[in-house]
Short mmCIF file of N, CA and C in Angstrom, two decimals:
data_model
loop_
_atom_site.label_atom_id
_atom_site.label_comp_id
_atom_site.label_asym_id
_atom_site.label_seq_id
_atom_site.Cartn_x
_atom_site.Cartn_y
_atom_site.Cartn_z
N MET A 8 0.59 -1.08 -0.91
CA MET A 8 0.18 -0.09 -0.12
C MET A 8 0.95 1.30 -0.14
N PHE A 9 0.07 2.58 -0.74
CA PHE A 9 0.66 2.98 -1.40
C PHE A 9 -0.06 4.48 0.70
N VAL A 10 0.47 5.59 1.67
CA VAL A 10 0.85 6.92 1.07
C VAL A 10 1.13 7.56 0.82
N PRO A 11 0.61 8.86 0.64
CA PRO A 11 1.32 10.14 -0.08
C PRO A 11 3.63 10.26 0.49
N GLN A 12 2.78 10.66 1.41
CA GLN A 12 5.14 10.24 2.56
C GLN A 12 5.99 9.69 1.71
N GLN A 13 4.96 8.80 1.46
CA GLN A 13 6.36 7.58 0.19
C GLN A 13 6.36 7.49 -1.18
N LEU A 14 5.02 8.47 -1.04
CA LEU A 14 5.41 8.80 -2.64
C LEU A 14 6.26 9.49 -3.41
N ARG A 15 6.77 10.28 -2.51
CA ARG A 15 6.99 11.63 -2.08
C ARG A 15 8.87 11.56 -2.19
N ARG A 16 8.66 10.96 -0.96
CA ARG A 16 9.82 10.25 -0.45
C ARG A 16 11.01 9.75 -1.77
N ASP A 17 10.24 9.07 -1.76
CA ASP A 17 10.70 7.28 -2.76
C ASP A 17 10.66 6.97 -4.50
N PHE A 18 9.88 8.37 -4.81
CA PHE A 18 8.87 7.42 -6.48
C PHE A 18 9.86 8.74 -7.08
N GLU A 19 10.57 9.19 -7.59
CA GLU A 19 11.25 10.73 -8.98
C GLU A 19 10.53 11.77 -9.16
N LYS A 20 11.11 13.06 -8.44
CA LYS A 20 9.54 13.39 -9.42
C LYS A 20 10.24 14.54 -11.17
N ASN A 21 9.34 14.49 -11.48
CA ASN A 21 9.74 14.76 -12.65
C ASN A 21 8.44 16.38 -12.44
N ARG A 22 9.30 17.44 -14.10
CA ARG A 22 8.68 18.71 -14.73
C ARG A 22 7.83 17.51 -15.49
N ASN A 23 6.81 18.07 -15.77
CA ASN A 23 6.18 17.22 -17.46
C ASN A 23 5.83 18.93 -18.16
N LYS A 24 6.46 18.66 -18.97
CA LYS A 24 7.43 18.90 -20.27
C LYS A 24 5.33 20.05 -20.43
N THR A 25 4.63 18.64 -20.71
CA THR A 25 3.69 19.28 -21.78
C THR A 25 2.52 19.62 -21.03
N SER A 26 3.11 20.05 -19.58
CA SER A 26 1.08 20.22 -19.09
C SER A 26 1.67 20.89 -17.55
N ASN A 27 0.76 21.47 -17.31
CA ASN A 27 1.94 22.23 -15.55
C ASN A 27 2.39 21.68 -14.23
N PRO A 28 1.01 20.45 -14.16
CA PRO A 28 1.35 19.30 -13.21
C PRO A 28 3.17 19.10 -12.93
N GLU A 29 3.43 18.06 -11.80
CA GLU A 29 4.68 17.49 -11.88
C GLU A 29 4.15 16.24 -11.92
N VAL A 30 4.49 14.87 -11.36
CA VAL A 30 4.57 13.50 -12.02
C VAL A 30 5.58 13.25 -11.37
N TYR A 31 5.37 12.38 -9.96
CA TYR A 31 5.73 11.37 -9.38
C TYR A 31 5.48 9.97 -10.35
N HIS A 32 7.57 9.77 -10.81
CA HIS A 32 7.38 8.25 -11.74
C HIS A 32 8.06 7.45 -10.51
N LYS A 33 7.49 6.35 -10.77
CA LYS A 33 8.22 5.31 -10.47
C LYS A 33 8.44 4.00 -10.66
N ILE A 34 9.31 2.59 -11.09
CA ILE A 34 9.90 1.45 -12.27
C ILE A 34 9.87 0.53 -11.04
N LEU A 35 7.49 -0.08 -11.48
CA LEU A 35 7.36 -0.83 -9.81
C LEU A 35 7.70 -2.01 -10.42
N LYS A 36 8.47 -3.29 -10.28
CA LYS A 36 9.10 -4.35 -10.87
C LYS A 36 8.22 -5.54 -9.30
N SER A 37 8.05 -5.96 -8.66
CA SER A 37 7.69 -7.35 -8.11
C SER A 37 6.05 -7.23 -7.90
N ASP A 38 5.44 -6.28 -8.25
CA ASP A 38 4.00 -6.70 -9.58
C ASP A 38 3.83 -7.01 -10.29
N PHE A 39 5.24 -6.93 -10.81
CA PHE A 39 4.38 -7.25 -12.53
C PHE A 39 5.35 -7.83 -13.56
N GLU A 40 5.93 -8.90 -12.25
CA GLU A 40 6.58 -9.68 -13.10
C GLU A 40 5.59 -10.85 -14.52
N ASP A 41 5.04 -10.99 -14.12
CA ASP A 41 3.83 -11.79 -14.46
C ASP A 41 3.66 -11.22 -16.12
N TYR A 42 3.59 -9.68 -15.79
CA TYR A 42 3.58 -8.89 -16.69
C TYR A 42 4.82 -8.13 -17.43
N GLY A 43 5.59 -8.57 -17.48
CA GLY A 43 6.63 -7.57 -18.96
C GLY A 43 7.71 -7.54 -17.29
N GLY A 44 7.81 -8.00 -16.66
CA GLY A 44 8.65 -7.42 -15.82
C GLY A 44 8.57 -6.30 -14.97
N PHE A 45 8.51 -5.23 -15.69
CA PHE A 45 7.94 -3.88 -14.92
C PHE A 45 6.75 -3.20 -15.57
N CYS A 46 6.75 -2.26 -14.18
CA CYS A 46 5.68 -2.17 -14.89
C CYS A 46 5.32 0.13 -14.81
N GLU A 47 5.76 1.42 -15.54
CA GLU A 47 6.08 2.43 -14.95
C GLU A 47 5.09 2.81 -14.42
N LEU A 48 4.95 3.64 -13.33
CA LEU A 48 3.94 4.60 -12.46
C LEU A 48 4.30 5.75 -12.46
N TYR A 49 3.01 6.77 -12.76
CA TYR A 49 3.04 7.95 -13.02
C TYR A 49 1.27 8.63 -12.38
N VAL A 50 2.04 9.30 -11.02
CA VAL A 50 1.31 9.71 -10.12
C VAL A 50 1.64 11.51 -10.54
N GLU A 51 0.41 12.21 -11.05
CA GLU A 51 0.44 13.37 -11.35
C GLU A 51 0.20 13.51 -9.84
N ALA A 52 1.17 15.93 -8.96
CA ALA A 52 0.86 16.10 -8.70
C ALA A 52 0.70 17.63 -9.92
N GLN A 53 0.10 18.35 -8.55
CA GLN A 53 0.77 20.20 -8.49
C GLN A 53 0.77 20.21 -6.70
N ASN A 54 1.91 21.50 -7.65
CA ASN A 54 2.84 22.10 -6.01
C ASN A 54 3.13 20.69 -5.38
N GLY A 55 3.78 19.90 -5.46
CA GLY A 55 4.23 18.67 -4.76
C GLY A 55 3.61 18.13 -4.35
N ILE A 56 1.90 18.47 -4.76
CA ILE A 56 1.13 18.10 -3.14
C ILE A 56 0.23 16.29 -4.21
N ILE A 57 0.48 15.56 -4.04
CA ILE A 57 -0.76 14.83 -4.68
C ILE A 57 -1.31 14.20 -3.83
N GLU A 58 -2.91 14.15 -4.02
CA GLU A 58 -3.66 14.39 -4.14
C GLU A 58 -3.92 12.93 -3.20
N THR A 59 -5.01 13.54 -1.72
CA THR A 59 -5.53 11.63 -0.43
C THR A 59 -5.75 10.22 -1.36
N GLU A 60 -7.03 10.89 -2.45
CA GLU A 60 -7.97 10.11 -3.10
C GLU A 60 -7.22 9.92 -3.75
N GLN A 61 -5.81 9.87 -4.56
CA GLN A 61 -5.27 9.76 -5.69
C GLN A 61 -5.15 8.91 -5.48
N VAL A 62 -3.87 8.30 -3.68
CA VAL A 62 -2.75 7.58 -3.10
C VAL A 62 -4.51 6.19 -3.16
N MET A 63 -5.70 6.62 -3.25
CA MET A 63 -6.76 6.25 -2.29
C MET A 63 -6.96 5.12 -3.50
N ILE A 64 -6.82 5.36 -4.95
CA ILE A 64 -7.60 5.41 -6.04
C ILE A 64 -6.29 4.48 -6.88
N LEU A 65 -4.89 4.83 -6.81
CA LEU A 65 -3.82 3.69 -6.16
C LEU A 65 -3.75 2.71 -5.49
N ASN A 66 -3.88 2.42 -4.89
CA ASN A 66 -3.93 1.98 -3.80
C ASN A 66 -4.87 0.56 -3.99
N ASP A 67 -6.01 1.49 -4.54
CA ASP A 67 -7.18 -0.06 -5.40
C ASP A 67 -7.13 -0.24 -5.67
N PHE A 68 -7.60 1.04 -7.47
CA PHE A 68 -6.21 0.28 -8.71
C PHE A 68 -5.55 -1.01 -8.49
N MET A 69 -4.07 -0.68 -7.56
CA MET A 69 -3.21 -1.75 -7.46
C MET A 69 -3.37 -3.89 -6.99
N GLU A 70 -4.52 -3.56 -5.85
CA GLU A 70 -5.08 -4.70 -5.52
C GLU A 70 -6.13 -5.52 -6.34
N LYS A 71 -6.60 -4.38 -7.63
CA LYS A 71 -8.11 -5.36 -8.26
C LYS A 71 -7.28 -5.34 -9.68
N TYR A 72 -6.38 -4.61 -10.50
CA TYR A 72 -6.22 -4.62 -12.05
C TYR A 72 -5.77 -5.96 -12.62
N GLN A 73 -5.54 -7.24 -11.00
CA GLN A 73 -5.56 -8.51 -12.24
C GLN A 73 -6.46 -9.28 -12.69
N HIS A 74 -8.34 -8.81 -12.59
CA HIS A 74 -9.25 -8.95 -12.34
C HIS A 74 -10.04 -8.43 -13.76
N PHE A 75 -8.99 -7.50 -14.04
CA PHE A 75 -9.23 -6.70 -15.27
C PHE A 75 -8.83 -7.19 -16.59
N ILE A 76 -7.53 -8.27 -16.09
CA ILE A 76 -6.76 -9.44 -17.20
C ILE A 76 -7.89 -9.69 -18.73
N PRO A 77 -8.51 -10.53 -17.71
CA PRO A 77 -9.13 -11.06 -19.44
C PRO A 77 -10.33 -10.45 -19.62
N GLU A 78 -10.11 -9.72 -19.70
CA GLU A 78 -11.32 -8.64 -20.29
C GLU A 78 -10.92 -8.52 -21.33
N ILE A 79 -8.46 -7.53 -20.61
CA ILE A 79 -8.38 -6.96 -21.20
C ILE A 79 -7.93 -7.34 -23.47
N ARG A 80 -6.97 -8.70 -22.74
CA ARG A 80 -6.80 -9.98 -23.07
C ARG A 80 -7.88 -10.28 -24.29
N GLN A 81 -9.36 -10.31 -23.90
CA GLN A 81 -10.45 -9.98 -25.01
C GLN A 81 -10.54 -9.64 -26.09
N PHE A 82 -10.19 -8.25 -25.87
CA PHE A 82 -10.73 -7.55 -26.54
C PHE A 82 -10.08 -7.11 -27.29
N ILE A 83 -7.92 -7.54 -26.52
CA ILE A 83 -7.44 -7.41 -27.90
C ILE A 83 -7.67 -8.56 -28.69
N ASN A 84 -7.71 -9.88 -28.50
CA ASN A 84 -8.86 -10.58 -29.58
C ASN A 84 -9.07 -10.22 -30.39
N LEU A 85 -10.70 -9.70 -30.30
CA LEU A 85 -11.72 -9.06 -30.93
C LEU A 85 -10.86 -7.72 -31.63
N ASN A 86 -10.13 -7.45 -31.73
CA ASN A 86 -9.78 -6.03 -32.17
C ASN A 86 -8.21 -6.46 -32.97
N LEU A 87 -8.13 -7.12 -33.87
CA LEU A 87 -6.52 -7.75 -34.34
C LEU A 87 -7.18 -7.42 -35.84
N LYS A 88 -6.59 -7.52 -36.54
CA LYS A 88 -6.49 -6.34 -37.73
C LYS A 88 -6.67 -8.46 -38.67
N PRO A 89 -7.04 -6.87 -39.84
CA PRO A 89 -6.81 -8.40 -40.78
C PRO A 89 -5.57 -10.42 -40.99
N PHE A 90 -4.62 -9.26 -41.01
CA PHE A 90 -3.60 -10.35 -40.57
C PHE A 90 -3.50 -10.67 -39.46
N GLU A 91 -4.17 -10.32 -38.60
CA GLU A 91 -3.06 -10.60 -37.36
C GLU A 91 -4.14 -11.98 -36.84
N LYS A 92 -4.51 -11.91 -37.62
CA LYS A 92 -6.01 -12.79 -36.88
C LYS A 92 -5.90 -14.03 -38.30
N LEU A 93 -4.81 -13.94 -38.93
CA LEU A 93 -4.29 -15.07 -40.09
C LEU A 93 -3.54 -15.74 -39.53
N ILE A 94 -2.71 -15.03 -38.06
CA ILE A 94 -1.99 -15.93 -37.05
C ILE A 94 -1.65 -14.92 -36.22
N LYS A 95 -3.17 -15.45 -35.63
CA LYS A 95 -3.46 -15.35 -33.84
C LYS A 95 -2.74 -16.19 -33.78
N PRO A 96 -3.11 -17.56 -32.82
CA PRO A 96 -1.47 -18.01 -33.06
C PRO A 96 -0.02 -17.68 -32.27
N ILE A 97 0.47 -17.52 -33.16
CA ILE A 97 1.41 -16.65 -32.73
C ILE A 97 1.67 -15.99 -31.10
N ILE A 98 0.69 -14.25 -31.80
CA ILE A 98 -0.17 -13.49 -30.82
C ILE A 98 -0.54 -13.97 -29.80
N ASP A 99 -1.58 -15.39 -29.17
CA ASP A 99 -1.85 -16.24 -28.80
C ASP A 99 -0.48 -15.55 -27.45
N LYS A 100 0.50 -16.49 -27.96
CA LYS A 100 1.53 -17.12 -27.77
C LYS A 100 2.43 -15.16 -27.20
N ALA A 101 2.42 -14.71 -27.32
CA ALA A 101 2.91 -12.55 -26.96
C ALA A 101 2.78 -13.19 -25.66
N ALA A 102 3.43 -12.48 -24.83
CA ALA A 102 3.94 -11.86 -23.28
C ALA A 102 2.07 -11.06 -23.18
N PHE A 103 1.26 -10.89 -22.04
CA PHE A 103 0.94 -10.24 -22.40
C PHE A 103 1.58 -8.61 -21.48
N THR A 104 1.79 -7.24 -21.87
CA THR A 104 2.82 -6.77 -20.39
C THR A 104 1.20 -5.39 -20.26
N ILE A 105 2.35 -5.01 -19.37
CA ILE A 105 1.34 -4.18 -18.33
C ILE A 105 2.36 -2.76 -18.73
N ASP A 106 2.11 -1.83 -19.40
CA ASP A 106 3.79 -1.25 -19.25
C ASP A 106 3.75 -0.09 -18.78
N VAL A 107 2.67 0.89 -18.29
CA VAL A 107 1.92 2.16 -17.77
C VAL A 107 1.86 1.78 -16.92
N ILE A 108 0.68 3.65 -16.51
CA ILE A 108 -0.59 3.95 -14.78
C ILE A 108 -0.16 4.53 -14.68
N ASP A 109 -1.19 5.97 -14.85
CA ASP A 109 -1.42 6.80 -14.63
C ASP A 109 -2.21 6.35 -13.44
N ILE A 110 -1.92 7.48 -12.59
CA ILE A 110 -2.76 8.14 -11.94
C ILE A 110 -3.15 9.78 -12.06
N PRO A 111 -4.17 10.09 -12.97
CA PRO A 111 -4.23 11.61 -12.57
C PRO A 111 -4.86 12.51 -12.00
N LYS A 112 -4.68 13.87 -11.70
CA LYS A 112 -5.08 15.03 -11.05
C LYS A 112 -6.12 15.53 -11.37
N ASN A 113 -7.17 15.65 -11.04
CA ASN A 113 -8.19 16.17 -11.01
C ASN A 113 -8.34 16.28 -12.87
N ASN A 114 -9.58 14.64 -13.13
CA ASN A 114 -9.69 14.42 -14.42
C ASN A 114 -10.23 14.20 -14.48
N SER A 115 -12.37 14.21 -15.38
CA SER A 115 -13.57 13.59 -14.75
C SER A 115 -13.48 13.39 -15.18
N ARG A 116 -13.08 12.73 -16.66
CA ARG A 116 -13.23 11.27 -17.23
C ARG A 116 -12.90 9.85 -16.93
N TYR A 117 -11.35 10.25 -16.39
CA TYR A 117 -11.65 8.84 -16.35
C TYR A 117 -9.96 9.67 -14.94
N ASP A 118 -9.74 7.57 -14.18
CA ASP A 118 -8.78 8.22 -12.76
C ASP A 118 -7.52 7.18 -12.53
N VAL A 119 -8.30 6.13 -13.57
CA VAL A 119 -6.31 5.32 -13.95
C VAL A 119 -6.85 5.08 -14.69
N VAL A 120 -5.13 5.66 -15.83
CA VAL A 120 -4.99 4.80 -17.10
C VAL A 120 -3.83 4.26 -17.23
N MET A 121 -4.21 2.94 -17.79
CA MET A 121 -3.35 1.49 -18.19
C MET A 121 -2.95 1.67 -19.89
N ILE A 122 -1.76 1.64 -20.16
CA ILE A 122 -1.60 0.94 -20.96
C ILE A 122 -0.10 -0.10 -20.93
N CYS A 123 -1.04 -1.31 -22.08
CA CYS A 123 -0.34 -2.41 -22.10
C CYS A 123 -0.62 -2.50 -23.37
N GLY A 124 -0.17 -4.46 -23.15
CA GLY A 124 -0.89 -4.81 -24.58
C GLY A 124 0.22 -6.12 -25.22
N LYS A 125 0.48 -6.68 -26.25
CA LYS A 125 1.41 -7.61 -27.20
C LYS A 125 2.45 -6.51 -27.75
N THR A 126 3.20 -7.38 -27.90
CA THR A 126 3.91 -7.51 -29.17
C THR A 126 4.67 -9.14 -29.12
N TYR A 127 4.59 -8.79 -31.18
CA TYR A 127 5.32 -10.38 -30.99
C TYR A 127 5.91 -9.71 -32.76
N ARG A 128 6.13 -11.22 -33.19
CA ARG A 128 7.14 -11.23 -34.22
C ARG A 128 7.36 -12.15 -35.31
N PHE A 129 7.13 -11.55 -36.42
CA PHE A 129 6.46 -12.79 -37.02
C PHE A 129 7.06 -12.33 -38.58
N LEU A 130 8.69 -14.10 -38.61
CA LEU A 130 9.60 -13.66 -39.50
C LEU A 130 10.44 -12.31 -38.86
N PHE A 131 10.49 -11.48 -40.02
CA PHE A 131 10.86 -10.58 -39.47
C PHE A 131 10.34 -8.90 -38.78
N TRP A 132 9.47 -8.76 -39.29
CA TRP A 132 8.89 -8.41 -37.74
C TRP A 132 8.53 -8.10 -36.91
N LYS A 133 8.49 -6.76 -36.36
CA LYS A 133 9.00 -7.44 -34.59
C LYS A 133 7.40 -6.11 -34.70
N LYS A 134 6.08 -6.64 -34.48
CA LYS A 134 4.74 -5.87 -33.96
C LYS A 134 4.21 -5.37 -32.43
N GLU A 135 3.92 -3.84 -31.91
CA GLU A 135 2.82 -3.92 -30.86
C GLU A 135 1.76 -4.32 -31.02
N ILE A 136 0.35 -5.12 -30.33
CA ILE A 136 -0.65 -4.65 -29.97
C ILE A 136 0.11 -3.15 -28.19
N ALA A 137 -0.72 -1.93 -29.30
CA ALA A 137 -0.65 -1.34 -27.69
C ALA A 137 -2.51 -0.87 -27.58
N ILE A 138 -3.25 -1.46 -26.04
CA ILE A 138 -4.27 -0.71 -25.27
C ILE A 138 -4.37 0.20 -24.53
N ARG A 139 -4.51 1.37 -24.93
CA ARG A 139 -4.60 2.55 -24.17
C ARG A 139 -6.50 2.10 -22.73
N VAL A 140 -6.56 1.38 -21.25
CA VAL A 140 -7.66 1.65 -20.51
C VAL A 140 -7.02 2.64 -20.08
N GLU A 141 -8.54 3.29 -19.70
CA GLU A 141 -8.95 4.74 -18.96
C GLU A 141 -10.24 3.52 -17.57
N PHE A 142 -9.67 4.06 -17.14
CA PHE A 142 -10.94 3.32 -15.88
C PHE A 142 -11.65 4.08 -14.84
N GLN A 143 -12.62 4.25 -14.42
CA GLN A 143 -13.37 5.76 -13.51
C GLN A 143 -14.33 5.04 -12.52
N ASP A 144 -13.55 5.15 -12.00
CA ASP A 144 -14.34 4.96 -9.65
C ASP A 144 -15.27 2.95 -10.49
N GLY A 145 -13.49 2.10 -10.57
CA GLY A 145 -13.23 1.10 -10.11
C GLY A 145 -13.03 0.84 -11.24
N SER A 146 -13.88 0.30 -12.62
CA SER A 146 -14.66 -0.16 -13.18
C SER A 146 -13.73 1.42 -15.03
N ILE A 147 -13.53 0.27 -16.12
CA ILE A 147 -13.22 -0.36 -17.34
C ILE A 147 -14.16 0.46 -18.18
N GLN A 148 -14.10 2.25 -17.72
CA GLN A 148 -14.57 3.18 -18.86
C GLN A 148 -14.31 3.40 -20.09
N SER A 149 -13.50 2.60 -21.31
CA SER A 149 -13.07 2.58 -22.81
C SER A 149 -11.82 1.80 -22.40
N MET A 150 -11.32 1.42 -23.51
CA MET A 150 -10.60 0.78 -24.18
C MET A 150 -10.41 0.59 -25.50
N LYS A 151 -9.10 0.89 -26.50
CA LYS A 151 -8.98 1.55 -27.31
C LYS A 151 -7.66 0.71 -27.93
N ARG A 152 -7.39 0.15 -28.51
CA ARG A 152 -6.13 0.06 -29.48
C ARG A 152 -5.05 1.46 -30.42
N THR A 153 -4.76 1.45 -29.92
CA THR A 153 -3.83 2.51 -31.01
C THR A 153 -2.17 3.17 -30.89
N ASP A 154 -1.82 3.20 -32.07
CA ASP A 154 -0.86 3.64 -31.86
C ASP A 154 0.03 4.99 -31.48
N ASN A 155 -1.00 5.32 -30.60
CA ASN A 155 -0.58 6.14 -30.07
C ASN A 155 -1.21 6.77 -28.30
N PRO A 156 -0.63 5.79 -27.51
CA PRO A 156 -0.93 5.55 -26.60
C PRO A 156 -1.82 6.56 -25.21
N ALA A 157 -0.58 7.40 -26.03
CA ALA A 157 -0.63 9.16 -24.67
C ALA A 157 -1.87 9.48 -25.04
N LEU A 158 -2.30 9.45 -26.49
CA LEU A 158 -3.76 10.16 -25.85
C LEU A 158 -5.18 9.83 -25.41
N GLU A 159 -5.85 10.33 -24.77
CA GLU A 159 -7.41 9.95 -24.80
C GLU A 159 -7.56 9.09 -25.79
N ASN A 160 -8.26 8.12 -25.13
CA ASN A 160 -9.28 7.41 -25.54
C ASN A 160 -10.58 8.22 -26.29
#
């Protein structure tokens, strides 16, 4: 479980170059060994302040995120491109990874963003299937396959 003081103390503080908030960042390993080996966690702050609500959302999400993985995997399978459907056995064997978890500050549309997906190899190609999942109030609000997961759904 995280507490605000721990986030400010143990996380690296970065200034977000594209917007006003500061961002606390840490690479988490132990919880994500089965999902790519690590995950980058970002928590937005303003004037060094991380809201207690953000920490509660983060802790709740960290307890429950694994329950969403079957639904996300199903979404990936249902959104394969025509060529990918032909090589579905290869994609099925590719590891599911969780790359980024972002806890924004004061966003009315979502309170957690998770960037996840699969990377597969076929002949000489290496291709990534990136999924941006937005959560609100402990449930999936939207999922989108995207080439740029930084953009909102």
